[in-house]
PDB file of C-alpha atoms in Angstrom:
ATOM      1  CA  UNK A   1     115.542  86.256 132.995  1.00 56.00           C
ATOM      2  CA  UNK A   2     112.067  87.258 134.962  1.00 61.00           C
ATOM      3  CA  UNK A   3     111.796  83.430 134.202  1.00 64.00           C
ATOM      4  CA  UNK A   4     114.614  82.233 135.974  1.00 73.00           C
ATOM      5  CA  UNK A   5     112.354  80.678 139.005  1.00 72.00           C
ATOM      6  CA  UNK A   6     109.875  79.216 136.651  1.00 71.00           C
ATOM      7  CA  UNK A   7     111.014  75.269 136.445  1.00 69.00           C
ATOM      8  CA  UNK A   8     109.194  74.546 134.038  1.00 70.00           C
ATOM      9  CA  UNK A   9     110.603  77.530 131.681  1.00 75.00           C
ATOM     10  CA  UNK A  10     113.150  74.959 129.751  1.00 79.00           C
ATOM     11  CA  UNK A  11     110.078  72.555 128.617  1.00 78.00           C
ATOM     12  CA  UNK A  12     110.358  71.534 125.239  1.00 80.00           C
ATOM     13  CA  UNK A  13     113.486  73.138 124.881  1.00 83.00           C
ATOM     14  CA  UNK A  14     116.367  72.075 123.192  1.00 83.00           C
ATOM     15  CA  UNK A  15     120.202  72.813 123.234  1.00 86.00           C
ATOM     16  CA  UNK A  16     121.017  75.008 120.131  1.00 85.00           C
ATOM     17  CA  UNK A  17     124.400  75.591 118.849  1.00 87.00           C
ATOM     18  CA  UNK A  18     124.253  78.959 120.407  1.00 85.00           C
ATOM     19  CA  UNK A  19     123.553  77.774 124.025  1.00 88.00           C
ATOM     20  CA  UNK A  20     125.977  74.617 124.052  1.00 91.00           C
ATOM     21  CA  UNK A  21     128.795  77.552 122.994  1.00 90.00           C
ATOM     22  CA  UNK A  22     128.018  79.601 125.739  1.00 91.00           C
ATOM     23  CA  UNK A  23     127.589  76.824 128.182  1.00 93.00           C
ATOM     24  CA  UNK A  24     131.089  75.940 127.434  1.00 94.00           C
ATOM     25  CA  UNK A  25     132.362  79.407 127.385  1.00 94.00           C
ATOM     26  CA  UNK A  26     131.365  80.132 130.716  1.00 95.00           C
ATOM     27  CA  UNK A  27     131.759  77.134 132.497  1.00 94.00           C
ATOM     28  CA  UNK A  28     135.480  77.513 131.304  1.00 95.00           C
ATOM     29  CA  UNK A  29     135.432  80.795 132.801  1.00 94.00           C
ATOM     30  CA  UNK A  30     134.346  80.052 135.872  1.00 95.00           C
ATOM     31  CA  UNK A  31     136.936  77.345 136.235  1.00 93.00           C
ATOM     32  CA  UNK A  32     139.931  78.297 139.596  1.00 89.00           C
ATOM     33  CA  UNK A  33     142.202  80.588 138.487  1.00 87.00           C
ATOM     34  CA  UNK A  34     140.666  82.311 135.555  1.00 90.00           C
ATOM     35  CA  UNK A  35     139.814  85.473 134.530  1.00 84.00           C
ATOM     36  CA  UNK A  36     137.716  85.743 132.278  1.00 90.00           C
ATOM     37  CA  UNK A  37     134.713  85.581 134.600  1.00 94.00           C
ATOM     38  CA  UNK A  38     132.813  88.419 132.848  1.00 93.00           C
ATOM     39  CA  UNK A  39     131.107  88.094 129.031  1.00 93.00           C
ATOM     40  CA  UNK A  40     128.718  90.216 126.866  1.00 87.00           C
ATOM     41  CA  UNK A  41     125.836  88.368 125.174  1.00 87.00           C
ATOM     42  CA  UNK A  42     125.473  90.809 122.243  1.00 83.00           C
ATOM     43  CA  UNK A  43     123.083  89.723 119.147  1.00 74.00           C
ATOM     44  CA  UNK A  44     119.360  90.828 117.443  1.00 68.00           C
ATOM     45  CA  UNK A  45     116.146  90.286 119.064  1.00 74.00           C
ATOM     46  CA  UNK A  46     115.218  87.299 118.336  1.00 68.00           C
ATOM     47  CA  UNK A  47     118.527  85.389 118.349  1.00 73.00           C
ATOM     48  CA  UNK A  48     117.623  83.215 121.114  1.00 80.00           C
ATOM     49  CA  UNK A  49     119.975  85.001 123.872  1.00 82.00           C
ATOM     50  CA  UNK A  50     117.409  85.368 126.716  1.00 84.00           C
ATOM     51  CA  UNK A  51     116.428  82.050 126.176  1.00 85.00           C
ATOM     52  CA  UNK A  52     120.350  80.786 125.940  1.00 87.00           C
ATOM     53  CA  UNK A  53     120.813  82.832 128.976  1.00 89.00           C
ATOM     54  CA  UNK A  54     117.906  81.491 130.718  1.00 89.00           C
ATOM     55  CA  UNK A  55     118.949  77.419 130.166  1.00 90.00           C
ATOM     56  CA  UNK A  56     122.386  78.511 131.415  1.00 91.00           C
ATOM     57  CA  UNK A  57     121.140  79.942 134.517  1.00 93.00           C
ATOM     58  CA  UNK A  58     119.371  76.991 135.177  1.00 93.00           C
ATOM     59  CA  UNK A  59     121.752  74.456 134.028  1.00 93.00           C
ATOM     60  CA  UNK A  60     124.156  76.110 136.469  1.00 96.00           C
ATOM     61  CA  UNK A  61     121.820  77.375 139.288  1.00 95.00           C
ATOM     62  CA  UNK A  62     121.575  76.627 142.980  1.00 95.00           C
ATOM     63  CA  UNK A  63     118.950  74.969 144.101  1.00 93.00           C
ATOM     64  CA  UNK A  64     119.701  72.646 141.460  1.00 92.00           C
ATOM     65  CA  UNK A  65     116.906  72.227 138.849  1.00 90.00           C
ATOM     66  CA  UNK A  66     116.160  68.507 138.112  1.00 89.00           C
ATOM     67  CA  UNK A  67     114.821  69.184 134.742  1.00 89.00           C
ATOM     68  CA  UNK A  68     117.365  71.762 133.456  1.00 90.00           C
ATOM     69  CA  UNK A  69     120.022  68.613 134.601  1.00 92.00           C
ATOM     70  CA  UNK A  70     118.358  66.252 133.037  1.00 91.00           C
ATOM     71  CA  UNK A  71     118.306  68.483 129.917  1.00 91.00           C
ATOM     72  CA  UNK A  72     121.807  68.595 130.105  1.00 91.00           C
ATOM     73  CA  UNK A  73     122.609  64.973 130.662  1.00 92.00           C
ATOM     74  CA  UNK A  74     120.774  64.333 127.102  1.00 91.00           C
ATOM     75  CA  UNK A  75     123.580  66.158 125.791  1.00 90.00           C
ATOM     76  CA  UNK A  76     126.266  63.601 127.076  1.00 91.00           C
ATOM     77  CA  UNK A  77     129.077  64.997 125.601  1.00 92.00           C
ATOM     78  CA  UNK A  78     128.626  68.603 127.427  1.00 92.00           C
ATOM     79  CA  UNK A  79     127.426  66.896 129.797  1.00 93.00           C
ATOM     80  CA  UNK A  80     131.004  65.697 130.856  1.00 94.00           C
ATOM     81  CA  UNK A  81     132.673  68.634 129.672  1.00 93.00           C
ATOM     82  CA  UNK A  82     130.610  70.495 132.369  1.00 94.00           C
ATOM     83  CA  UNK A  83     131.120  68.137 134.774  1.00 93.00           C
ATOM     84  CA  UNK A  84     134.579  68.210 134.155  1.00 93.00           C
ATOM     85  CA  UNK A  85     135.147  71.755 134.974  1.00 93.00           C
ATOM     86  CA  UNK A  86     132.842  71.536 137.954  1.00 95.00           C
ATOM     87  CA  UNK A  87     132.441  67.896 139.586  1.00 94.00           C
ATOM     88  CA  UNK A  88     130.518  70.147 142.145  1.00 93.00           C
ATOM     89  CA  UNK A  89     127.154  70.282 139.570  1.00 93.00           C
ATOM     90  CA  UNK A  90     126.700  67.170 140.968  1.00 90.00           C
ATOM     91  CA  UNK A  91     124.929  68.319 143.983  1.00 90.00           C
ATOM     92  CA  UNK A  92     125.225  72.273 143.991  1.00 95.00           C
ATOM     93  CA  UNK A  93     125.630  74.955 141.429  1.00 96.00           C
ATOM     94  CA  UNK A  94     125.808  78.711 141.109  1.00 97.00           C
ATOM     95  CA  UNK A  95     123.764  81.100 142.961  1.00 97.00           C
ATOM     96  CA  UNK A  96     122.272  82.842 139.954  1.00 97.00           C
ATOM     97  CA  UNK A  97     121.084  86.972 140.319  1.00 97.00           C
ATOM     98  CA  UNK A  98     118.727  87.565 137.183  1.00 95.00           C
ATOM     99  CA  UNK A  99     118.047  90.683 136.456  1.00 94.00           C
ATOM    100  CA  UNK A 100     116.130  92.590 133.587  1.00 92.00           C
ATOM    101  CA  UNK A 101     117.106  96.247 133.044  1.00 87.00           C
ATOM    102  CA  UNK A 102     115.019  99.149 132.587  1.00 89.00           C
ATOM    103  CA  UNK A 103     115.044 102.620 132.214  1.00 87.00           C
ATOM    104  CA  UNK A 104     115.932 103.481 136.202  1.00 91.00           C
ATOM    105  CA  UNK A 105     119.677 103.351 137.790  1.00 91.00           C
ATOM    106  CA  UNK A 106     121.294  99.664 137.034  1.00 92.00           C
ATOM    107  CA  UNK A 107     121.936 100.286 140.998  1.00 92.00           C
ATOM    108  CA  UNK A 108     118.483 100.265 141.772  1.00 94.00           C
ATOM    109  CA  UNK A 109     117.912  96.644 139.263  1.00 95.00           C
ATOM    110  CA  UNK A 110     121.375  94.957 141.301  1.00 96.00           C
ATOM    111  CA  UNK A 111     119.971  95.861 144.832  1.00 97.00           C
ATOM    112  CA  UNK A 112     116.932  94.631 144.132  1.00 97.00           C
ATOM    113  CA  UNK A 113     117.495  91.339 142.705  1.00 97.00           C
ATOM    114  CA  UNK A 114     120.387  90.221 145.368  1.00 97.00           C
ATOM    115  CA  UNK A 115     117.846  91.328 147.717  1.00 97.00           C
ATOM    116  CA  UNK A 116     115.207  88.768 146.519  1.00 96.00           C
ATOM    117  CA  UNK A 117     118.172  86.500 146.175  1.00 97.00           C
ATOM    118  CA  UNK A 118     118.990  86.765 149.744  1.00 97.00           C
ATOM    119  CA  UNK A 119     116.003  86.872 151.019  1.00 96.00           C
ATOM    120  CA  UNK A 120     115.144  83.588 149.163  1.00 94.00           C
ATOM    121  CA  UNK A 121     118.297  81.664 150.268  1.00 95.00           C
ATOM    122  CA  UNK A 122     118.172  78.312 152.093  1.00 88.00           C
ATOM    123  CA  UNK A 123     120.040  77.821 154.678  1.00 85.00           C
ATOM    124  CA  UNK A 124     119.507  81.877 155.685  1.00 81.00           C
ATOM    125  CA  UNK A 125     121.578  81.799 158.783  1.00 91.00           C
ATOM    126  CA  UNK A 126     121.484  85.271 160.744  1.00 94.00           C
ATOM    127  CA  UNK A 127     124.989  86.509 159.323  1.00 96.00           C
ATOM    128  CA  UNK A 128     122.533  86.711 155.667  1.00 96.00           C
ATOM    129  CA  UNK A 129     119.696  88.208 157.480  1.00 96.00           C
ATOM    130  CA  UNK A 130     122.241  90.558 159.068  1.00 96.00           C
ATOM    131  CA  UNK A 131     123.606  91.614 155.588  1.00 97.00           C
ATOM    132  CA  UNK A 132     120.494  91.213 153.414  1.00 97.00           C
ATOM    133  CA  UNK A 133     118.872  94.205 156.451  1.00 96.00           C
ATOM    134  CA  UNK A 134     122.701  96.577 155.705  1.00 96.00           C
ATOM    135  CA  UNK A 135     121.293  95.281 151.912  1.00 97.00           C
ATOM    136  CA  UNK A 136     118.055  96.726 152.588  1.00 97.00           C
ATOM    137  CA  UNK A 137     119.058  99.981 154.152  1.00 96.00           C
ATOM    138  CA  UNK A 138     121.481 100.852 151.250  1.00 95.00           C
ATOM    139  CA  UNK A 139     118.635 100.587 148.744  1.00 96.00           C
ATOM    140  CA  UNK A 140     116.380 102.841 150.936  1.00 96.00           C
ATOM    141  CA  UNK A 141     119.028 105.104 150.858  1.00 94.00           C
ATOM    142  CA  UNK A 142     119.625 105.243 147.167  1.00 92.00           C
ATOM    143  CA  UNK A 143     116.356 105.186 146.149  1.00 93.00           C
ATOM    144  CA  UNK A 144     116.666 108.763 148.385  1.00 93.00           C
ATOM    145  CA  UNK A 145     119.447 110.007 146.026  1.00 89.00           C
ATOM    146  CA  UNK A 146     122.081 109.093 148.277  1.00 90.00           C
ATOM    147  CA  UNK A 147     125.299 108.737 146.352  1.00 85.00           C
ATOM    148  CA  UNK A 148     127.063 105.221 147.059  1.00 88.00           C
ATOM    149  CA  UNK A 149     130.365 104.376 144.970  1.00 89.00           C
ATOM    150  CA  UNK A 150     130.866 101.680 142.345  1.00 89.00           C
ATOM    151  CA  UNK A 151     133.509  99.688 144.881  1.00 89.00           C
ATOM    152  CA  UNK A 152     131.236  99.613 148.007  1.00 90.00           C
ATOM    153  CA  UNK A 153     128.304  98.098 145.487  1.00 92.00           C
ATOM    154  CA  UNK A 154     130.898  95.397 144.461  1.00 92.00           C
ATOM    155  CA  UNK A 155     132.138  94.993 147.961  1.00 93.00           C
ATOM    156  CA  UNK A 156     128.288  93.981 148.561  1.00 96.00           C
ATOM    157  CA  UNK A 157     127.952  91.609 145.724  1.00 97.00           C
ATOM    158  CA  UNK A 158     131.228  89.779 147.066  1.00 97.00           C
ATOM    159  CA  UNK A 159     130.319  89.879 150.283  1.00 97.00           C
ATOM    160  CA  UNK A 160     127.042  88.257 149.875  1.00 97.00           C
ATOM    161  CA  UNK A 161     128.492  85.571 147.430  1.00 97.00           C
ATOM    162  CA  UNK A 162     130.989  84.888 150.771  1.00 97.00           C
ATOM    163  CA  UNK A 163     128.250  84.637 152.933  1.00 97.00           C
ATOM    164  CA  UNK A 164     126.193  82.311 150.620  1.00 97.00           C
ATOM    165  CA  UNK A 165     129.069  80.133 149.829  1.00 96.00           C
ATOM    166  CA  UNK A 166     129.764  79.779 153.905  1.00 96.00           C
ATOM    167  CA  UNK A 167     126.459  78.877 154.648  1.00 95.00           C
ATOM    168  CA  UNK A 168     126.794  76.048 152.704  1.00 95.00           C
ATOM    169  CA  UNK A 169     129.301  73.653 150.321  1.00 93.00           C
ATOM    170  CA  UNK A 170     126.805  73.178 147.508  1.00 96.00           C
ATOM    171  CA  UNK A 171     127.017  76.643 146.757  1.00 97.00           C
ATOM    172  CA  UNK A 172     130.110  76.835 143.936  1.00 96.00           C
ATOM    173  CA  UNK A 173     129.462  81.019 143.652  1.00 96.00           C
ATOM    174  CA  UNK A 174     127.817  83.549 141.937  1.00 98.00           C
ATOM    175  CA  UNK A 175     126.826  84.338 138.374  1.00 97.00           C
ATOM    176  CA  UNK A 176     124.848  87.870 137.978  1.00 97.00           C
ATOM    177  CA  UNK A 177     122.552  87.681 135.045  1.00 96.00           C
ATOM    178  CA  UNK A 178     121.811  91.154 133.119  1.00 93.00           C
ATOM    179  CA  UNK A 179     118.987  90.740 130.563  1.00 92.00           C
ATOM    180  CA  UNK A 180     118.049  93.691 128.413  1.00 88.00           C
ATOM    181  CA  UNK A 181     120.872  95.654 129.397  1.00 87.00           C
ATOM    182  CA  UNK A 182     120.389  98.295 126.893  1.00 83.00           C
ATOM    183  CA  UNK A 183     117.989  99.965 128.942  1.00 85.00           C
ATOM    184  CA  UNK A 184     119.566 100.820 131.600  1.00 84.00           C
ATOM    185  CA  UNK A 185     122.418 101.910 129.738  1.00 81.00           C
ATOM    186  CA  UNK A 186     119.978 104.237 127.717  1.00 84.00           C
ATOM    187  CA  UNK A 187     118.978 105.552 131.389  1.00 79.00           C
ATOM    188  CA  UNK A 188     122.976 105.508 132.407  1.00 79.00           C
ATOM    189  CA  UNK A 189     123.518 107.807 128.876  1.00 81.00           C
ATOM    190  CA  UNK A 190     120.977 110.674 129.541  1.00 81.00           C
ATOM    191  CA  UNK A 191     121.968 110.490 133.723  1.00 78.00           C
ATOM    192  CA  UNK A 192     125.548 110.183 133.801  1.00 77.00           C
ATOM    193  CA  UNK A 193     125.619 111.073 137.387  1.00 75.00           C
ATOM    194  CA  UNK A 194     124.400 107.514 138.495  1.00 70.00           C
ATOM    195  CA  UNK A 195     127.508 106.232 138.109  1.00 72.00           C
ATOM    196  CA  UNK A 196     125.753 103.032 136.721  1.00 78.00           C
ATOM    197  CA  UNK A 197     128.853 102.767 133.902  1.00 84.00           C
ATOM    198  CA  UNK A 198     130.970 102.697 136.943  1.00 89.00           C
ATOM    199  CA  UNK A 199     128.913 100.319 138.422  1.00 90.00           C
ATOM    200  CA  UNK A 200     129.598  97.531 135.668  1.00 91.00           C
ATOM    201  CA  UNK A 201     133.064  98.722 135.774  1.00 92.00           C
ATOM    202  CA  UNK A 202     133.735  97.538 139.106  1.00 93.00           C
ATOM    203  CA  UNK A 203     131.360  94.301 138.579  1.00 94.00           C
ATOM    204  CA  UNK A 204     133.518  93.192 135.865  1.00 94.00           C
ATOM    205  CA  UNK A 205     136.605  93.699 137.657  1.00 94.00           C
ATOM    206  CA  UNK A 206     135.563  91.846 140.474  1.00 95.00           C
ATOM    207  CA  UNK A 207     134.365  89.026 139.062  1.00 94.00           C
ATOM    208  CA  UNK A 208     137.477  88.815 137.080  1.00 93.00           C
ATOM    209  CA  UNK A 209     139.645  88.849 140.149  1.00 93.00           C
ATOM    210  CA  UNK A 210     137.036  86.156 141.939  1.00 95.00           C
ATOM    211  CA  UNK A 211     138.100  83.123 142.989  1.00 90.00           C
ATOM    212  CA  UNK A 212     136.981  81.934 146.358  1.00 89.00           C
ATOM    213  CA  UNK A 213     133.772  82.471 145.855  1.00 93.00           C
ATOM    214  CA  UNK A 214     133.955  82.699 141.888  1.00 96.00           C
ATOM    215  CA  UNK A 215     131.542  85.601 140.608  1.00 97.00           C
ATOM    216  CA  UNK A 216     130.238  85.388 137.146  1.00 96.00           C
ATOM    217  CA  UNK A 217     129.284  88.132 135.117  1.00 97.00           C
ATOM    218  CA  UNK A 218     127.160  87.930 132.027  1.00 95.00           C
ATOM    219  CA  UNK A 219     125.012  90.994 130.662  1.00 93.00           C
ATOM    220  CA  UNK A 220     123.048  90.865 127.870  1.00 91.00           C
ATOM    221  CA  UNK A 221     122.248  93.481 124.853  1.00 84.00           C
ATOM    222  CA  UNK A 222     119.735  93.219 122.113  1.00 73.00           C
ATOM    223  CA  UNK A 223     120.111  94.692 119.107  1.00 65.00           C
ATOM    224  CA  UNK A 224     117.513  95.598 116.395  1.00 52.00           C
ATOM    225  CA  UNK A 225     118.265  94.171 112.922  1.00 44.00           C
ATOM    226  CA  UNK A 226     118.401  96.916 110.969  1.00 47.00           C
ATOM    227  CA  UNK A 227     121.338  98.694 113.653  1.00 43.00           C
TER     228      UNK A 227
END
């Protein structure tokens, strides 16, 4: 996902069997009143998940991308399945939040990232700047060691997905984007006392109760071959 802001990261690509089922999967999911707004992209290196991922994002993804559209409208038949569940793609999308883990707290990855997200928002009205400064200050804080619980890091992410989505119409919600997840669960297993398990937890139980503004969920785990 570090190539989410590159436009040009889809050229040459095509829609494999792998990406048009989780297209469909999770543009289902983010349909009103579901729940099942949070998935696990689980497969070998190699298996063509970051780049699945990474097509979805920008299918999805506000701004809209012209070319990851017009990749998707050579599909026709997704094409109107995804425009059926969201007649909103036509002009907006989803806010995406990549992320790529690493061996440091998961809380550390999700500030940063919807910190950059915020910060590169259009319209950024002052109720954003407001919240992407209390954003800001939280990081600080746990970068310190300060303890902050797994519900007041959720209450962020919904909060800023509110704020987003009130700033303006396009915006149809959120979708946070985990690549390489197993990292930071490898740092969450030898530090239990980051609470990043808890973290996910609550992300996953928020999204699932999302609904006005929907929040998406999708982490993803690589797996050697031989595991």
């Amino acid at each position: 996902m570090a190539d989410y802001s590159d436009k040009d990261a889809l050229e040459g690509y095509i829609f494999t069997p792998l990406s048009q089922k989780l297209l469909q999967t999770i543009s289902a999911g983010l349909r009103p009143q579901s729940q099942e707004r949070a998935w696990s992209v689980t497969g070998p290196y190699g298996a063509g998940k970051s780049a699945a991922s990474l097509c979805i994002s920008q299918v999805l993804g506000y701004p809209c991308n012209r070319e990851a559209r017009n990749l998707l409208r050579q599909n026709r038949a997704l094409y109107k399945t995804i425009l059926a569940d969201h007649p909103g793609l036509r002009h907006g999308g989803f806010v995406i939040v990549p992320m790529v883990g690493s061996r440091q707290p998961l809380l550390w990855t999700l500030l940063a990232a919807l910190i950059h997200t915020l910060e590169s928002f259009s319209p950024h009205d002052l109720e954003i700047e407001l919240h992407t400064q209390r954003a800001s200050a939280l990081y600080d804080a746990a970068r310190r060691g300060e303890p902050l619980s797994p519900d007041d890091v959720a209450q962020l992410v919904v909060e800023s997905a509110r704020l987003m989505r009130a700033a303006t119409s396009d915006v149809l919600g959120m979708i946070l984007v985990i690549d390489e997840l197993g990292r930071s669960l490898e740092h969450a297993v030898l530090n239990p006392e980051s609470g990043d398990i808890g973290i996910l937890q609550s992300l996953a139980e928020i999204a699932s109760r999302s609904e006005d503004p929907v929040i998406g969920l999708i982490p993803i785990l690589h797996q050697a071959f031989d595991n």
